[in-house]
Short mmCIF file of C-alpha atoms in Angstrom, two decimals:
data_model
loop_
_atom_site.label_atom_id
_atom_site.label_comp_id
_atom_site.label_asym_id
_atom_site.label_seq_id
_atom_site.Cartn_x
_atom_site.Cartn_y
_atom_site.Cartn_z
CA MET A 1184 -17.64 -12.83 -10.80
CA PRO A 1185 -16.87 -13.17 -7.06
CA SER A 1186 -13.17 -12.86 -5.85
CA LEU A 1187 -10.94 -15.88 -6.30
CA MET A 1188 -9.46 -15.42 -2.75
CA ARG A 1189 -12.91 -16.53 -1.28
CA SER A 1190 -13.18 -19.41 -3.91
CA SER A 1191 -9.94 -21.04 -2.67
CA SER A 1192 -11.39 -21.41 0.87
CA SER A 1193 -14.96 -22.15 0.12
CA ALA A 1194 -14.47 -24.79 -2.61
CA PRO A 1195 -15.33 -28.17 -1.18
CA SER A 1196 -12.69 -30.04 -3.27
CA ALA A 1197 -9.95 -27.43 -2.84
CA SER A 1198 -6.69 -28.49 -1.20
CA ALA A 1199 -5.84 -26.78 2.16
CA VAL A 1200 -2.63 -25.50 0.65
CA PRO A 1201 -3.07 -22.78 -1.94
CA SER A 1202 -1.65 -23.78 -5.32
CA ALA A 1203 -0.34 -21.95 -8.32
CA PHE A 1204 -3.85 -21.57 -9.50
CA GLY A 1205 -4.96 -19.47 -6.39
CA SER A 1206 -2.18 -16.97 -7.01
CA VAL A 1207 -2.61 -16.73 -10.93
CA ALA A 1208 -6.37 -16.48 -10.80
CA SER A 1209 -6.37 -13.94 -8.11
CA GLN A 1210 -3.92 -11.90 -9.95
CA ALA A 1211 -5.79 -12.24 -13.07
CA ALA A 1212 -9.10 -11.11 -11.40
CA ALA A 1213 -7.34 -8.21 -9.74
CA ILE A 1214 -5.71 -7.18 -13.12
CA ASN A 1215 -9.07 -7.19 -14.87
CA ALA A 1216 -10.46 -5.00 -12.14
CA PHE A 1217 -7.49 -2.81 -12.26
CA ARG A 1218 -8.05 -2.45 -16.07
CA SER A 1219 -11.56 -1.36 -15.56
CA ARG A 1220 -10.55 1.19 -12.89
CA LEU A 1221 -7.94 2.75 -15.34
CA ARG A 1222 -10.74 3.02 -17.83
CA SER A 1223 -13.05 4.77 -15.39
CA PRO A 1224 -13.68 8.48 -16.14
CA SER A 1225 -13.18 9.41 -12.41
CA PRO A 1226 -9.65 9.53 -11.39
CA ALA A 1227 -10.18 9.84 -7.70
CA SER A 1228 -12.57 6.90 -7.35
CA SER A 1229 -10.42 4.90 -9.78
CA ILE A 1230 -7.36 5.51 -7.60
CA ALA A 1231 -9.17 4.53 -4.41
CA GLU A 1232 -10.47 1.28 -5.78
CA THR A 1233 -7.02 0.50 -7.35
CA GLU A 1234 -5.62 0.54 -3.76
CA ASP A 1235 -7.94 -2.18 -2.91
CA ASP A 1236 -7.02 -4.23 -6.02
CA LEU A 1237 -3.30 -3.73 -5.17
CA ASP A 1238 -3.92 -5.01 -1.66
CA LEU A 1239 -5.70 -8.04 -3.33
CA LEU A 1240 -2.70 -8.64 -5.47
CA SER A 1241 -0.18 -8.21 -2.53
CA ALA A 1242 -2.15 -10.69 -0.48
CA ALA A 1243 -2.10 -13.32 -3.47
CA ALA A 1244 1.55 -12.72 -4.04
CA MET A 1245 2.24 -13.33 -0.25
CA LEU A 1246 0.48 -16.67 0.01
CA PRO A 1247 2.51 -18.91 2.28
CA PRO A 1248 4.57 -21.73 0.74
CA VAL A 1249 3.81 -25.38 1.04
CA SER A 1250 5.25 -26.88 4.26
CA PRO A 1251 7.18 -30.16 4.16
CA ALA A 1252 4.29 -32.20 6.05
CA GLN A 1253 1.74 -30.94 3.52
CA THR A 1254 4.08 -31.86 0.65
CA GLY A 1255 4.42 -35.42 1.97
CA ALA A 1256 0.75 -35.66 2.06
CA HIS A 1257 0.41 -34.59 -1.61
CA HIS A 1258 3.09 -36.96 -2.60
CA ALA A 1259 0.88 -39.72 -1.50
CA HIS A 1260 -1.43 -39.02 -4.39
CA GLY A 1261 1.56 -39.12 -6.87
CA HIS A 1262 3.56 -36.63 -8.77
CA SER A 1263 1.51 -37.14 -12.00
CA ALA A 1264 -1.82 -36.14 -10.42
CA CYS A 1265 -0.23 -33.00 -8.75
CA ASP A 1266 1.33 -32.01 -12.09
CA SER A 1267 -1.93 -32.57 -14.05
CA CYS A 1268 -3.81 -30.46 -11.44
CA SER A 1269 -1.31 -27.69 -11.58
CA ALA A 1270 -1.39 -27.64 -15.34
CA LEU A 1271 -5.15 -27.62 -15.40
CA GLU A 1272 -5.37 -24.79 -12.73
CA THR A 1273 -2.90 -22.87 -14.93
CA GLU A 1274 -4.63 -23.52 -18.08
CA PHE A 1275 -8.03 -22.59 -16.30
CA ALA A 1276 -6.52 -19.37 -14.98
CA ALA A 1277 -5.30 -18.47 -18.54
CA ALA A 1278 -8.81 -19.17 -20.13
CA VAL A 1279 -10.49 -16.95 -17.38
CA LEU A 1280 -8.20 -14.16 -18.09
CA PHE A 1281 -8.55 -14.67 -21.93
CA VAL A 1282 -12.35 -14.46 -21.59
CA GLU A 1283 -12.50 -11.62 -19.24
CA THR A 1284 -10.11 -9.44 -21.22
CA TYR A 1285 -11.35 -10.50 -24.74
CA ASN A 1286 -12.06 -7.84 -27.22
CA GLY A 1287 -11.64 -9.74 -30.59
CA PRO A 1288 -14.17 -10.54 -33.41
CA HIS A 1289 -16.16 -13.19 -31.51
CA ARG A 1290 -19.08 -11.00 -30.21
CA ILE A 1291 -20.55 -13.91 -28.44
CA LEU A 1292 -17.76 -13.69 -25.75
CA THR A 1293 -18.58 -10.15 -25.02
CA GLN A 1294 -22.40 -10.34 -24.87
CA GLU A 1295 -23.61 -11.02 -21.30
CA ASN A 1296 -26.86 -12.64 -22.45
CA SER A 1297 -25.20 -15.04 -24.81
CA THR A 1298 -25.25 -18.80 -23.87
CA PRO A 1299 -21.44 -19.35 -23.86
CA LYS A 1300 -21.06 -16.36 -21.59
CA LYS A 1301 -23.56 -17.88 -19.24
CA ASP A 1302 -21.89 -21.34 -19.37
CA PHE A 1303 -18.37 -19.77 -18.62
CA TYR A 1304 -20.08 -18.05 -15.54
CA ALA A 1305 -21.58 -21.32 -14.20
CA PHE A 1306 -18.23 -23.18 -14.79
CA TYR A 1307 -16.31 -20.38 -13.15
CA GLN A 1308 -18.60 -20.35 -10.25
CA GLN A 1309 -18.49 -24.25 -9.90
CA ALA A 1310 -14.68 -24.15 -10.13
CA THR A 1311 -14.10 -21.36 -7.53
CA VAL A 1312 -17.05 -21.35 -5.26
CA GLY A 1313 -18.23 -24.94 -5.55
CA PRO A 1314 -21.88 -26.12 -5.96
CA CYS A 1315 -24.64 -23.65 -5.80
CA PRO A 1316 -25.67 -23.24 -2.15
CA ASN A 1317 -29.10 -21.86 -2.64
CA ALA A 1318 -32.15 -23.60 -3.81
CA ALA A 1319 -33.79 -20.41 -4.87
CA PRO A 1320 -32.22 -17.43 -6.62
CA PRO A 1321 -31.35 -14.37 -4.42
CA PRO A 1322 -33.82 -11.52 -4.59
CA GLY A 1323 -33.13 -8.47 -6.60
CA LEU A 1324 -31.41 -10.37 -9.73
CA THR A 1325 -32.11 -9.16 -13.19
CA LYS A 1326 -33.34 -11.69 -15.86
CA ILE A 1327 -29.69 -12.27 -17.19
CA GLU A 1328 -28.32 -12.87 -13.65
CA THR A 1329 -31.18 -15.19 -12.91
CA SER A 1330 -30.51 -17.20 -16.11
CA LYS A 1331 -26.80 -17.23 -15.17
CA TRP A 1332 -27.73 -18.51 -11.54
CA GLU A 1333 -29.81 -21.38 -13.13
CA LYS A 1334 -27.01 -22.51 -15.26
CA TRP A 1335 -24.84 -22.69 -12.20
CA ARG A 1336 -27.41 -24.63 -10.16
CA ASN A 1337 -27.89 -27.09 -13.08
CA LEU A 1338 -24.23 -28.16 -12.74
CA GLY A 1339 -25.16 -29.91 -9.42
CA GLN A 1340 -22.31 -31.55 -7.62
CA MET A 1341 -19.70 -31.28 -10.46
CA THR A 1342 -16.22 -31.26 -9.17
CA ARG A 1343 -14.02 -28.34 -9.27
CA HIS A 1344 -11.37 -29.89 -11.81
CA GLU A 1345 -14.31 -31.12 -13.96
CA ALA A 1346 -15.72 -27.46 -14.14
CA MET A 1347 -12.20 -26.17 -15.11
CA LYS A 1348 -12.04 -28.83 -17.83
CA ARG A 1349 -15.34 -27.93 -19.19
CA TYR A 1350 -14.52 -24.26 -19.14
CA THR A 1351 -11.23 -24.66 -21.27
CA THR A 1352 -13.20 -27.19 -23.49
CA ALA A 1353 -15.88 -24.76 -24.25
CA LEU A 1354 -13.36 -21.99 -24.86
CA ASP A 1355 -11.50 -24.42 -27.33
CA ASN A 1356 -14.81 -25.01 -29.27
CA LEU A 1357 -15.18 -21.15 -29.71
CA VAL A 1358 -11.55 -19.93 -30.13
CA ASP A 1359 -8.84 -22.16 -31.53
CA ASP A 1360 -5.68 -20.25 -30.76
CA TRP A 1361 -6.54 -18.63 -27.47
CA ARG A 1362 -3.42 -20.33 -25.90
CA ARG A 1363 -1.17 -18.73 -28.38
CA SER A 1364 -2.51 -15.21 -27.62
CA ALA A 1365 -2.13 -15.45 -23.81
CA ASN A 1366 0.42 -16.85 -21.47
CA SER A 1367 -1.35 -16.13 -18.20
CA LYS A 1368 1.36 -16.75 -15.79
CA ARG A 1369 4.01 -14.61 -17.48
CA ARG A 1370 1.65 -11.86 -18.18
CA SER A 1371 0.18 -11.95 -14.74
CA THR A 1372 3.68 -11.78 -13.27
CA SER A 1373 4.87 -9.11 -15.41
CA MET A 1374 1.72 -7.12 -14.59
CA PHE A 1375 2.28 -7.62 -10.96
CA GLU A 1376 5.86 -6.27 -11.38
CA ARG A 1377 4.47 -3.38 -13.13
CA LEU A 1378 1.91 -2.57 -10.51
CA PRO A 1379 4.16 -0.70 -8.10
CA ARG A 1380 5.32 1.73 -10.83
CA ILE A 1381 1.64 2.13 -11.97
CA TYR A 1382 0.65 2.72 -8.44
CA ASP A 1383 3.30 5.51 -8.24
CA GLU A 1384 2.23 6.89 -11.44
CA LEU A 1385 -1.41 6.81 -10.29
CA GLY A 1386 -0.18 8.69 -7.00
CA GLU A 1387 1.46 11.39 -9.16
CA LEU A 1388 -1.73 11.43 -11.20
CA GLN A 1389 -3.69 11.90 -8.09
CA ASP A 1390 -1.47 14.66 -6.97
CA ARG A 1391 -1.62 16.43 -10.28
CA VAL A 1392 -5.49 16.00 -10.27
CA GLU A 1393 -5.58 17.55 -6.82
CA GLU A 1394 -3.33 20.39 -7.91
CA GLU A 1395 -5.45 21.02 -11.01
CA THR A 1396 -8.49 20.78 -9.03
CA LYS A 1397 -7.19 23.63 -6.60
CA LYS A 1398 -5.94 25.72 -9.42
CA ARG A 1399 -9.52 25.36 -11.00
CA GLU A 1400 -11.17 26.12 -7.73
CA GLU A 1401 -8.97 29.44 -7.33
CA LEU A 1402 -9.66 30.25 -11.03
CA GLU A 1403 -13.38 29.75 -10.53
CA VAL A 1404 -13.27 32.10 -7.39
CA HIS A 1405 -11.20 34.70 -9.37
CA LEU A 1406 -13.47 34.43 -12.26
CA LEU A 1407 -16.49 34.82 -9.95
CA ASN A 1408 -15.15 37.84 -8.37
CA PHE A 1409 -14.19 39.32 -11.74
CA THR A 1410 -17.67 38.49 -13.05
CA ARG A 1411 -19.34 40.20 -9.96
CA GLU A 1412 -17.10 43.29 -10.29
CA TYR A 1413 -17.74 43.41 -14.11
CA ARG A 1414 -21.61 43.00 -13.55
CA ALA A 1415 -21.55 45.88 -10.89
CA MET A 1416 -19.46 48.12 -13.33
CA VAL A 1417 -21.84 47.37 -16.19
CA ALA A 1418 -24.83 48.25 -13.84
CA ARG A 1419 -23.19 51.51 -12.97
CA GLU A 1420 -22.53 52.31 -16.56
CA MET A 1421 -25.93 51.34 -17.57
CA GLU A 1422 -27.35 53.65 -14.74
CA GLN A 1423 -25.24 56.62 -16.02
CA VAL A 1424 -26.32 55.74 -19.58
CA ASP A 1425 -29.76 55.95 -18.54
CA GLN A 1426 -29.39 59.27 -16.65
CA MET A 1427 -27.56 60.79 -19.78
CA ARG A 1428 -30.36 59.39 -21.91
CA GLY A 1429 -32.88 61.19 -19.68
CA HIS A 1430 -30.94 64.50 -19.69
CA LEU A 1431 -30.46 64.45 -23.46
CA THR A 1432 -34.15 63.59 -23.87
CA SER A 1433 -35.26 66.53 -21.65
CA LEU A 1434 -32.67 68.82 -23.51
CA VAL A 1435 -34.00 67.77 -26.94
CA LYS A 1436 -37.43 68.41 -25.91
CA THR A 1437 -36.50 71.85 -24.49
CA LEU A 1438 -34.66 72.64 -27.69
CA GLU A 1439 -37.66 71.55 -29.83
CA ASP A 1440 -39.97 73.67 -27.84
CA ASP A 1441 -37.67 76.70 -28.25
CA VAL A 1442 -37.33 76.09 -31.91
CA THR A 1443 -41.12 75.85 -32.15
CA SER A 1444 -41.69 79.05 -30.15
CA HIS A 1445 -39.04 80.96 -32.18
CA HIS A 1446 -40.64 79.75 -35.27
CA ASN A 1447 -44.08 80.86 -34.10
CA GLU A 1448 -42.70 84.16 -33.05
CA LEU A 1449 -40.92 84.63 -36.32
CA GLN A 1450 -44.10 83.87 -38.22
CA ARG A 1451 -46.10 86.40 -36.14
CA VAL A 1452 -43.43 89.14 -36.77
CA SER A 1453 -43.46 88.46 -40.45
CA GLN A 1454 -47.24 88.57 -40.42
CA ARG A 1455 -47.11 91.78 -38.46
CA GLN A 1456 -44.63 93.17 -40.88
CA LEU A 1457 -46.71 92.34 -43.87
CA GLU A 1458 -49.72 94.08 -42.09
CA MET A 1459 -47.66 97.26 -41.28
CA LEU A 1460 -46.12 97.53 -44.80
CA PRO A 1461 -49.20 99.24 -46.28
CA LEU A 1462 -49.56 101.63 -43.26
CA VAL A 1463 -45.87 102.46 -43.67
CA GLU A 1464 -46.03 103.09 -47.42
CA GLY A 1465 -49.09 105.53 -47.01
CA SER A 1466 -48.05 107.36 -43.77
CA VAL A 1467 -47.35 111.05 -44.25
CA PHE A 1468 -45.36 111.38 -40.91
CA LEU A 1469 -43.10 108.53 -41.99
CA ALA A 1470 -42.54 110.14 -45.38
CA PHE A 1471 -41.69 113.51 -43.71
CA GLU A 1472 -39.44 111.71 -41.27
CA THR A 1473 -37.63 109.86 -43.85
CA ARG A 1474 -37.22 113.18 -45.91
CA SER A 1475 -35.92 115.04 -42.79
CA ARG A 1476 -33.48 112.29 -42.06
CA GLN A 1477 -32.22 112.58 -45.56
CA VAL A 1478 -31.78 116.36 -45.23
CA TYR A 1479 -29.99 115.98 -41.91
CA GLN A 1480 -27.71 113.43 -43.52
CA ILE A 1481 -26.98 116.03 -46.28
CA LEU A 1482 -26.39 118.75 -43.94
CA GLN A 1483 -24.24 116.47 -41.61
CA GLY A 1484 -22.10 115.94 -44.76
CA TRP A 1485 -21.75 119.62 -45.57
CA ILE A 1486 -20.83 120.35 -41.96
CA ARG A 1487 -18.07 117.89 -42.03
CA ASN A 1488 -16.48 119.89 -44.74
CA LYS A 1489 -14.07 122.49 -43.28
CA THR A 1490 -14.49 125.16 -45.99
CA PHE A 1491 -18.27 125.10 -45.52
CA ARG A 1492 -17.95 125.39 -41.84
CA ARG A 1493 -15.75 128.36 -42.15
CA VAL A 1494 -18.14 130.01 -44.60
CA ILE A 1495 -20.95 129.36 -42.02
CA VAL A 1496 -18.91 130.70 -39.27
CA CYS A 1497 -18.07 133.96 -41.19
CA LEU A 1498 -21.64 134.44 -42.20
CA VAL A 1499 -22.75 134.12 -38.66
CA LEU A 1500 -20.06 136.41 -37.34
CA PHE A 1501 -20.87 138.82 -40.01
CA ARG A 1502 -24.55 138.82 -39.04
CA LEU A 1503 -23.62 139.26 -35.59
CA TRP A 1504 -21.30 142.14 -36.36
CA ASN A 1505 -24.12 144.02 -38.03
CA PHE A 1506 -26.45 143.37 -35.14
CA ILE A 1507 -23.76 144.73 -32.75
CA ARG A 1508 -23.23 147.83 -34.93
CA SER A 1509 -26.97 148.58 -34.99
CA ARG A 1510 -26.77 148.34 -31.19
CA ARG A 1511 -24.73 150.07 -28.68
CA MET A 1512 -22.83 147.94 -26.41
CA PRO A 1513 -20.15 148.35 -23.52
CA GLN A 1514 -16.75 149.20 -24.61
CA PHE A 1515 -15.22 146.04 -23.10
CA VAL A 1516 -17.72 143.78 -24.78
CA ALA A 1517 -17.19 145.31 -28.08
CA GLN A 1518 -13.37 144.77 -27.61
CA LEU A 1519 -13.91 141.09 -26.69
CA LEU A 1520 -16.03 140.52 -29.63
CA ILE A 1521 -13.52 142.20 -31.96
CA ARG A 1522 -10.62 139.95 -30.67
CA TRP A 1523 -12.75 136.94 -30.86
CA LEU A 1524 -13.80 137.70 -34.54
CA ALA A 1525 -10.21 138.27 -35.35
CA ALA A 1526 -9.16 135.05 -33.71
CA MET A 1527 -11.87 133.18 -35.57
CA SER A 1528 -11.00 134.53 -38.95
CA SER A 1529 -7.37 133.47 -38.58
CA LEU A 1530 -6.06 130.10 -39.73
CA ASP A 1531 -5.53 128.86 -36.21
CA ALA A 1532 -9.18 129.05 -35.04
CA PRO A 1533 -9.02 126.85 -31.95
CA ASN A 1534 -6.04 128.62 -30.45
CA SER A 1535 -7.32 132.05 -31.24
CA ILE A 1536 -10.61 131.21 -29.57
CA SER A 1537 -8.97 130.15 -26.47
CA ALA A 1538 -6.73 133.10 -26.43
CA ALA A 1539 -9.49 135.51 -26.98
CA SER A 1540 -11.59 133.90 -24.20
CA SER A 1541 -8.63 134.33 -21.69
CA GLY A 1542 -7.97 137.95 -22.89
CA GLN A 1543 -4.43 137.18 -24.24
CA GLN A 1544 -2.89 138.21 -27.63
CA PRO A 1545 -2.95 135.57 -30.40
CA PRO A 1546 0.59 134.37 -31.23
CA GLN A 1547 2.16 136.38 -34.12
CA ARG A 1548 3.50 134.53 -37.10
#
């Protein structure tokens, strides 16, 4: 619906001095717009549009009072006519506010394509703007808007007060107790008194929204940086994992090759051993070598025995003595041999041998 501020200046039958209807109806329209802004999901746009509504309410509240000259002109029509007009305008404003803010069980008042809703639009336009100024509908209207415009044009030259009466009468036919549920002037005034506080609250809400938006932007930047760093770290870790996987794969392959080669080598050695086993068992040289080794081990065991060694030494010395006796030798060689044999036959064989070699006498017991 168009603004009531414009209707007060363009209606053909409106008085030059704004009446109580102008103020109340303007406040009602602004309050309705203000409620729709509060229900809007965008806080920033709602606050900006609410400021326009507050300016509209302030302008309606600051309408100039009636001057004495204008009052005298109105007194010429009589006090009764003025009272009835004021009551009609107040009742009309209450009806408009009720229809615009209605959310009750009568769905016909909330459907834009219903006939009563179109009639209310036509009566409202006739009471606020006046007769329809255009002979043809404006371009770009929808089907419902065109139907509303035709309703308004069909009212012809109906007066402003007649349109108000028919508006309230149509509402009486639909809702019986609508006057009981709405006191337009008191509600509009109380809402107007609450608007500064609501405006302050909306300002605080806007500040909070800006702060939350700033915090959200900072958090988004921090989260973006963290995500970028985390992705880089994950990429580095994945690269290292790929390198380790390549190294492990090559190492496992090398180990598998080594195991395979060792297994093949072991099989060849086993096969060679099986082939050599008959040759080893039938070889005379290996049998002689084995027997010689056994004899050597037996002799080594005997030599380790001190008594046996002494017997062997004595036999060797005795054999040597016989050989020397059968042969003539120099005197000093015979003496050395005698001393050496005497030292060897004693219990301290090592000391005697060393003393005999140096030409000293063995120690006496």
